[in-house]
Amino acid sequence: MKREEVFNFSAGPSVLPREALERAAAEILNYNGSGMSVMEMSHRSAFFQEIFDATKAKLKAALNVPDTHEILFLQGGASTQFSMIPLNLLESAEGIADYAVTGNFARIAMKEAKKYGDIRIAASSEADNFTYIPAQEELQLTPGAKYFYYCANNTIYGTEWSYVPETEAPLVCDMSSDILSRPVDVSKYGIVYAGAQKNMAPAGVTVVIIDKSLAGREMPITPLMLSYKTMIEKDSMYNTPPCWCIYMLGLTLDWLEKQGGVAGMEAIKHEKAKMIYDILDNSRLYKPHARVDSRSEMNITFRTGDADLDAQFAKEAQARGLMNLKGHRSVGGIRASLYNAQPMEGVKALADYMKEFEVKHHV
Ligand SMILES: *Cc1c(COP(=O)(O)O)cnc(C)c1O
C-alpha cells in the first residue's frame, strides 16, 4: 500500500506528523550543513547540543513548564519509570506511596514499587475490568505518603482522568498516551513522564518533567542510571542520550506549534473523539468499554460482543487501509487510537467504515 492509502490507528508506536517525517527524510544524510546525519554525530557536538537545547526549549514552551521543574530525556521506556520513581522518592523501605490502579500500566507500576517500599492502593477499578476512573471522594489517601501515583490515560482500556487529583503528597503522573494533547498545569505535579512513542516521537526517549526539589532523595541502592539527581546535574547527558529520538521530538514540536500548540490539539481531539463516540452512542452493534464519565479521547475501545466479528471488523478495515484497530491482546475487542498526528480524514474514514459495517452486520 502507499502511505496515502493508509490511516494508522496503532496504540504505539504510532502515527507521526507527515511533516516531521518529511523533514527528517530531507535531512537524513546531511543535517544543517554538518555533512552528517543526526544519527552519526557526537552527542557532545555543537550541532547536537543545539538540537537538544532547542527541543527542550520547545517542550518547555509547549507545556508551559515552570522554572521549578527540569525536563529530562531518558531511556528505558515509560516502564523504567515504574522503578525509578519509587527508588528516588520513597527514601526508605518504610516510605509510603499511594497508587491509583486504573489499568494495566498503573498496576505494573504499583507492583514494581512494592519491591521498594510500603505501597497502598488509593483506589482500583480492577474489579470492574478497568471501565472507570475513581472520583476524588473515592481516593483513600495516606497521610505522610511520599507521593500519589496515577496514569492519566489508560491506553489499553480507553479511560482517562477528567480531573487532577487533589492530594497533599506530590502528584506523579504517567502521561505516556495523552501528553501534548491538552494543556497541563505542570506546577501541580512532582513528576510528569511519558514514553515518546504514543504521541511525540519514535520509541527510545522518555520525557520526564520533575520538580527539582524532589531530586537527591534516592535510596542508596538506586542504580546510577536511575538517579534523577545525576540526570538533572548532567542535563540528561550522563551517558549517550537517545539523540535521534530527541531530534524527532523537536520536529514533532515544530509541527505541534503550527497546529495551535496543546490548546489547538485539545480542540481537535474533542472533535475527533466526538465523531466516534457519537456513532457508539447511537449504535445497536458496538458496545463501548469505558463508562461515559471516564472515556478516553485518545484510545477509544469497544466491541461487538462477538469476538469473531471484532476480528472481522479489524481485518476488513485493514483491507481498506484502516490499520491496527485490533484491541490489546489482553482485552480483545477493537481499539482506535486517535493521537495528535491522526488526521481528521482518518477519523472520518473510520466513522464511515463503522457505519457501513454496522449496516452490514447488525441483525
Ligand atoms: C505504552 C505505555 C507504557 C509503557 O511504555 P514503554 O515505553 O513500552 O515502557 C506505560 N504507560 C502507558 C500509559 C502507556 O501507554
PDB file of C-alpha atoms in Angstrom, residues 40-157:
ATOM      1  CA  GLU A  40      26.067   9.826  13.215  1.00  0.00           C
ATOM      2  CA  MET A  41      27.144  12.850  15.203  1.00  0.00           C
ATOM      3  CA  SER A  42      28.601  13.074  18.689  1.00  0.00           C
ATOM      4  CA  HIS A  43      26.117  13.949  21.374  1.00  0.00           C
ATOM      5  CA  ARG A  44      28.780  16.403  22.617  1.00  0.00           C
ATOM      6  CA  SER A  45      28.991  18.217  19.268  1.00  0.00           C
ATOM      7  CA  ALA A  46      27.767  21.778  18.873  1.00  0.00           C
ATOM      8  CA  PHE A  47      25.313  20.578  16.199  1.00  0.00           C
ATOM      9  CA  PHE A  48      23.653  18.125  18.541  1.00  0.00           C
ATOM     10  CA  GLN A  49      23.791  20.416  21.570  1.00  0.00           C
ATOM     11  CA  GLU A  50      21.788  22.928  19.566  1.00  0.00           C
ATOM     12  CA  ILE A  51      19.151  20.303  18.688  1.00  0.00           C
ATOM     13  CA  PHE A  52      18.987  19.204  22.325  1.00  0.00           C
ATOM     14  CA  ASP A  53      18.632  22.718  23.738  1.00  0.00           C
ATOM     15  CA  ALA A  54      16.065  23.725  21.116  1.00  0.00           C
ATOM     16  CA  THR A  55      13.947  20.600  21.679  1.00  0.00           C
ATOM     17  CA  LYS A  56      13.978  21.183  25.418  1.00  0.00           C
ATOM     18  CA  ALA A  57      13.019  24.836  24.940  1.00  0.00           C
ATOM     19  CA  LYS A  58      10.172  23.898  22.581  1.00  0.00           C
ATOM     20  CA  LEU A  59       8.806  21.350  25.046  1.00  0.00           C
ATOM     21  CA  LYS A  60       9.119  23.830  27.896  1.00  0.00           C
ATOM     22  CA  ALA A  61       7.149  26.374  25.866  1.00  0.00           C
ATOM     23  CA  ALA A  62       4.548  23.861  24.627  1.00  0.00           C
ATOM     24  CA  LEU A  63       3.679  22.685  28.145  1.00  0.00           C
ATOM     25  CA  ASN A  64       4.483  25.954  29.879  1.00  0.00           C
ATOM     26  CA  VAL A  65       6.896  24.163  32.213  1.00  0.00           C
ATOM     27  CA  PRO A  66       7.817  26.385  35.190  1.00  0.00           C
ATOM     28  CA  ASP A  67      11.460  27.030  36.164  1.00  0.00           C
ATOM     29  CA  THR A  68      10.970  24.914  39.299  1.00  0.00           C
ATOM     30  CA  HIS A  69      10.870  21.848  37.041  1.00  0.00           C
ATOM     31  CA  GLU A  70      13.542  20.193  34.919  1.00  0.00           C
ATOM     32  CA  ILE A  71      12.939  18.394  31.625  1.00  0.00           C
ATOM     33  CA  LEU A  72      14.857  15.122  31.185  1.00  0.00           C
ATOM     34  CA  PHE A  73      15.244  12.938  28.103  1.00  0.00           C
ATOM     35  CA  LEU A  74      15.804   9.410  29.402  1.00  0.00           C
ATOM     36  CA  GLN A  75      15.816   5.852  28.069  1.00  0.00           C
ATOM     37  CA  GLY A  76      14.314   2.534  29.089  1.00  0.00           C
ATOM     38  CA  GLY A  77      10.772   3.426  28.022  1.00  0.00           C
ATOM     39  CA  ALA A  78       7.979   4.571  30.268  1.00  0.00           C
ATOM     40  CA  SER A  79       8.343   1.264  32.123  1.00  0.00           C
ATOM     41  CA  THR A  80      11.724   2.180  33.610  1.00  0.00           C
ATOM     42  CA  GLN A  81       9.949   4.993  35.447  1.00  0.00           C
ATOM     43  CA  PHE A  82       7.950   2.333  37.304  1.00  0.00           C
ATOM     44  CA  SER A  83      11.218   1.561  39.174  1.00  0.00           C
ATOM     45  CA  MET A  84      12.872   4.980  39.025  1.00  0.00           C
ATOM     46  CA  ILE A  85      10.007   6.753  40.788  1.00  0.00           C
ATOM     47  CA  PRO A  86       9.907   4.614  43.981  1.00  0.00           C
ATOM     48  CA  LEU A  87      13.711   4.356  44.152  1.00  0.00           C
ATOM     49  CA  ASN A  88      14.029   8.129  44.055  1.00  0.00           C
ATOM     50  CA  LEU A  89      11.021   9.230  46.088  1.00  0.00           C
ATOM     51  CA  LEU A  90      10.294   6.643  48.800  1.00  0.00           C
ATOM     52  CA  GLU A  91      13.539   7.455  50.678  1.00  0.00           C
ATOM     53  CA  SER A  92      13.480   4.144  52.574  1.00  0.00           C
ATOM     54  CA  ALA A  93      11.722   0.769  52.694  1.00  0.00           C
ATOM     55  CA  GLU A  94       9.300   2.358  55.195  1.00  0.00           C
ATOM     56  CA  GLY A  95       8.387   5.101  52.726  1.00  0.00           C
ATOM     57  CA  ILE A  96       4.688   5.104  51.791  1.00  0.00           C
ATOM     58  CA  ALA A  97       3.167   5.891  48.403  1.00  0.00           C
ATOM     59  CA  ASP A  98      -0.466   5.834  47.247  1.00  0.00           C
ATOM     60  CA  TYR A  99      -1.292   4.317  43.863  1.00  0.00           C
ATOM     61  CA  ALA A 100      -4.498   4.590  41.854  1.00  0.00           C
ATOM     62  CA  VAL A 101      -4.802   1.350  39.897  1.00  0.00           C
ATOM     63  CA  THR A 102      -6.906   2.166  36.850  1.00  0.00           C
ATOM     64  CA  GLY A 103      -5.346  -0.023  34.200  1.00  0.00           C
ATOM     65  CA  ASN A 104      -2.584  -2.332  33.111  1.00  0.00           C
ATOM     66  CA  PHE A 105       0.337   0.086  33.320  1.00  0.00           C
ATOM     67  CA  ALA A 106      -0.701   1.573  36.668  1.00  0.00           C
ATOM     68  CA  ARG A 107      -0.982  -1.961  38.034  1.00  0.00           C
ATOM     69  CA  ILE A 108       2.502  -2.899  36.815  1.00  0.00           C
ATOM     70  CA  ALA A 109       3.892   0.347  38.256  1.00  0.00           C
ATOM     71  CA  MET A 110       2.276  -0.431  41.622  1.00  0.00           C
ATOM     72  CA  LYS A 111       3.663  -3.974  41.700  1.00  0.00           C
ATOM     73  CA  GLU A 112       7.145  -2.767  40.831  1.00  0.00           C
ATOM     74  CA  ALA A 113       7.052  -0.091  43.543  1.00  0.00           C
ATOM     75  CA  LYS A 114       6.145  -2.746  46.126  1.00  0.00           C
ATOM     76  CA  LYS A 115       9.693  -4.075  45.850  1.00  0.00           C
ATOM     77  CA  TYR A 116      10.964  -0.878  47.408  1.00  0.00           C
ATOM     78  CA  GLY A 117       8.520   0.409  49.978  1.00  0.00           C
ATOM     79  CA  ASP A 118       5.107   0.495  51.597  1.00  0.00           C
ATOM     80  CA  ILE A 119       2.700   0.824  48.693  1.00  0.00           C
ATOM     81  CA  ARG A 120      -1.010   1.476  49.297  1.00  0.00           C
ATOM     82  CA  ILE A 121      -3.822   1.208  46.784  1.00  0.00           C
ATOM     83  CA  ALA A 122      -5.687   4.503  46.923  1.00  0.00           C
ATOM     84  CA  ALA A 123      -8.353   3.210  44.554  1.00  0.00           C
ATOM     85  CA  SER A 124      -8.748   0.454  41.986  1.00  0.00           C
ATOM     86  CA  SER A 125     -11.225  -0.181  39.196  1.00  0.00           C
ATOM     87  CA  GLU A 126      -9.821  -3.636  38.512  1.00  0.00           C
ATOM     88  CA  ALA A 127     -12.909  -5.445  39.846  1.00  0.00           C
ATOM     89  CA  ASP A 128     -14.915  -3.679  37.114  1.00  0.00           C
ATOM     90  CA  ASN A 129     -12.439  -4.592  34.393  1.00  0.00           C
ATOM     91  CA  PHE A 130     -10.985  -1.064  34.481  1.00  0.00           C
ATOM     92  CA  THR A 131     -14.051   0.546  32.935  1.00  0.00           C
ATOM     93  CA  TYR A 132     -13.873   3.724  35.017  1.00  0.00           C
ATOM     94  CA  ILE A 133     -11.767   6.279  36.854  1.00  0.00           C
ATOM     95  CA  PRO A 134     -12.476   6.715  40.586  1.00  0.00           C
ATOM     96  CA  ALA A 135     -13.833  10.059  41.782  1.00  0.00           C
ATOM     97  CA  GLN A 136     -11.847  12.298  44.108  1.00  0.00           C
ATOM     98  CA  GLU A 137     -14.058  11.245  47.083  1.00  0.00           C
ATOM     99  CA  GLU A 138     -13.167   7.602  46.456  1.00  0.00           C
ATOM    100  CA  LEU A 139      -9.418   8.126  46.779  1.00  0.00           C
ATOM    101  CA  GLN A 140      -8.038   6.769  50.036  1.00  0.00           C
ATOM    102  CA  LEU A 141      -5.077   8.992  50.726  1.00  0.00           C
ATOM    103  CA  THR A 142      -2.440   8.106  53.314  1.00  0.00           C
ATOM    104  CA  PRO A 143      -1.163  10.982  55.462  1.00  0.00           C
ATOM    105  CA  GLY A 144       2.591  11.279  55.085  1.00  0.00           C
ATOM    106  CA  ALA A 145       2.695   9.483  51.717  1.00  0.00           C
ATOM    107  CA  LYS A 146       5.775  10.428  49.722  1.00  0.00           C
ATOM    108  CA  TYR A 147       3.757  10.665  46.527  1.00  0.00           C
ATOM    109  CA  PHE A 148       0.452   9.860  44.832  1.00  0.00           C
ATOM    110  CA  TYR A 149       0.742   7.923  41.587  1.00  0.00           C
ATOM    111  CA  TYR A 150      -1.733   7.723  38.713  1.00  0.00           C
ATOM    112  CA  CYS A 151      -1.903   7.148  34.976  1.00  0.00           C
ATOM    113  CA  ALA A 152      -3.728   9.990  33.197  1.00  0.00           C
ATOM    114  CA  ASN A 153      -4.875   7.971  30.205  1.00  0.00           C
ATOM    115  CA  ASN A 154      -5.235   4.211  30.218  1.00  0.00           C
ATOM    116  CA  THR A 155      -4.082   3.219  26.764  1.00  0.00           C
ATOM    117  CA  ILE A 156      -5.360  -0.356  26.817  1.00  0.00           C
ATOM    118  CA  TYR A 157      -8.771   0.160  28.430  1.00  0.00           C
TER     119      TYR A 157
END
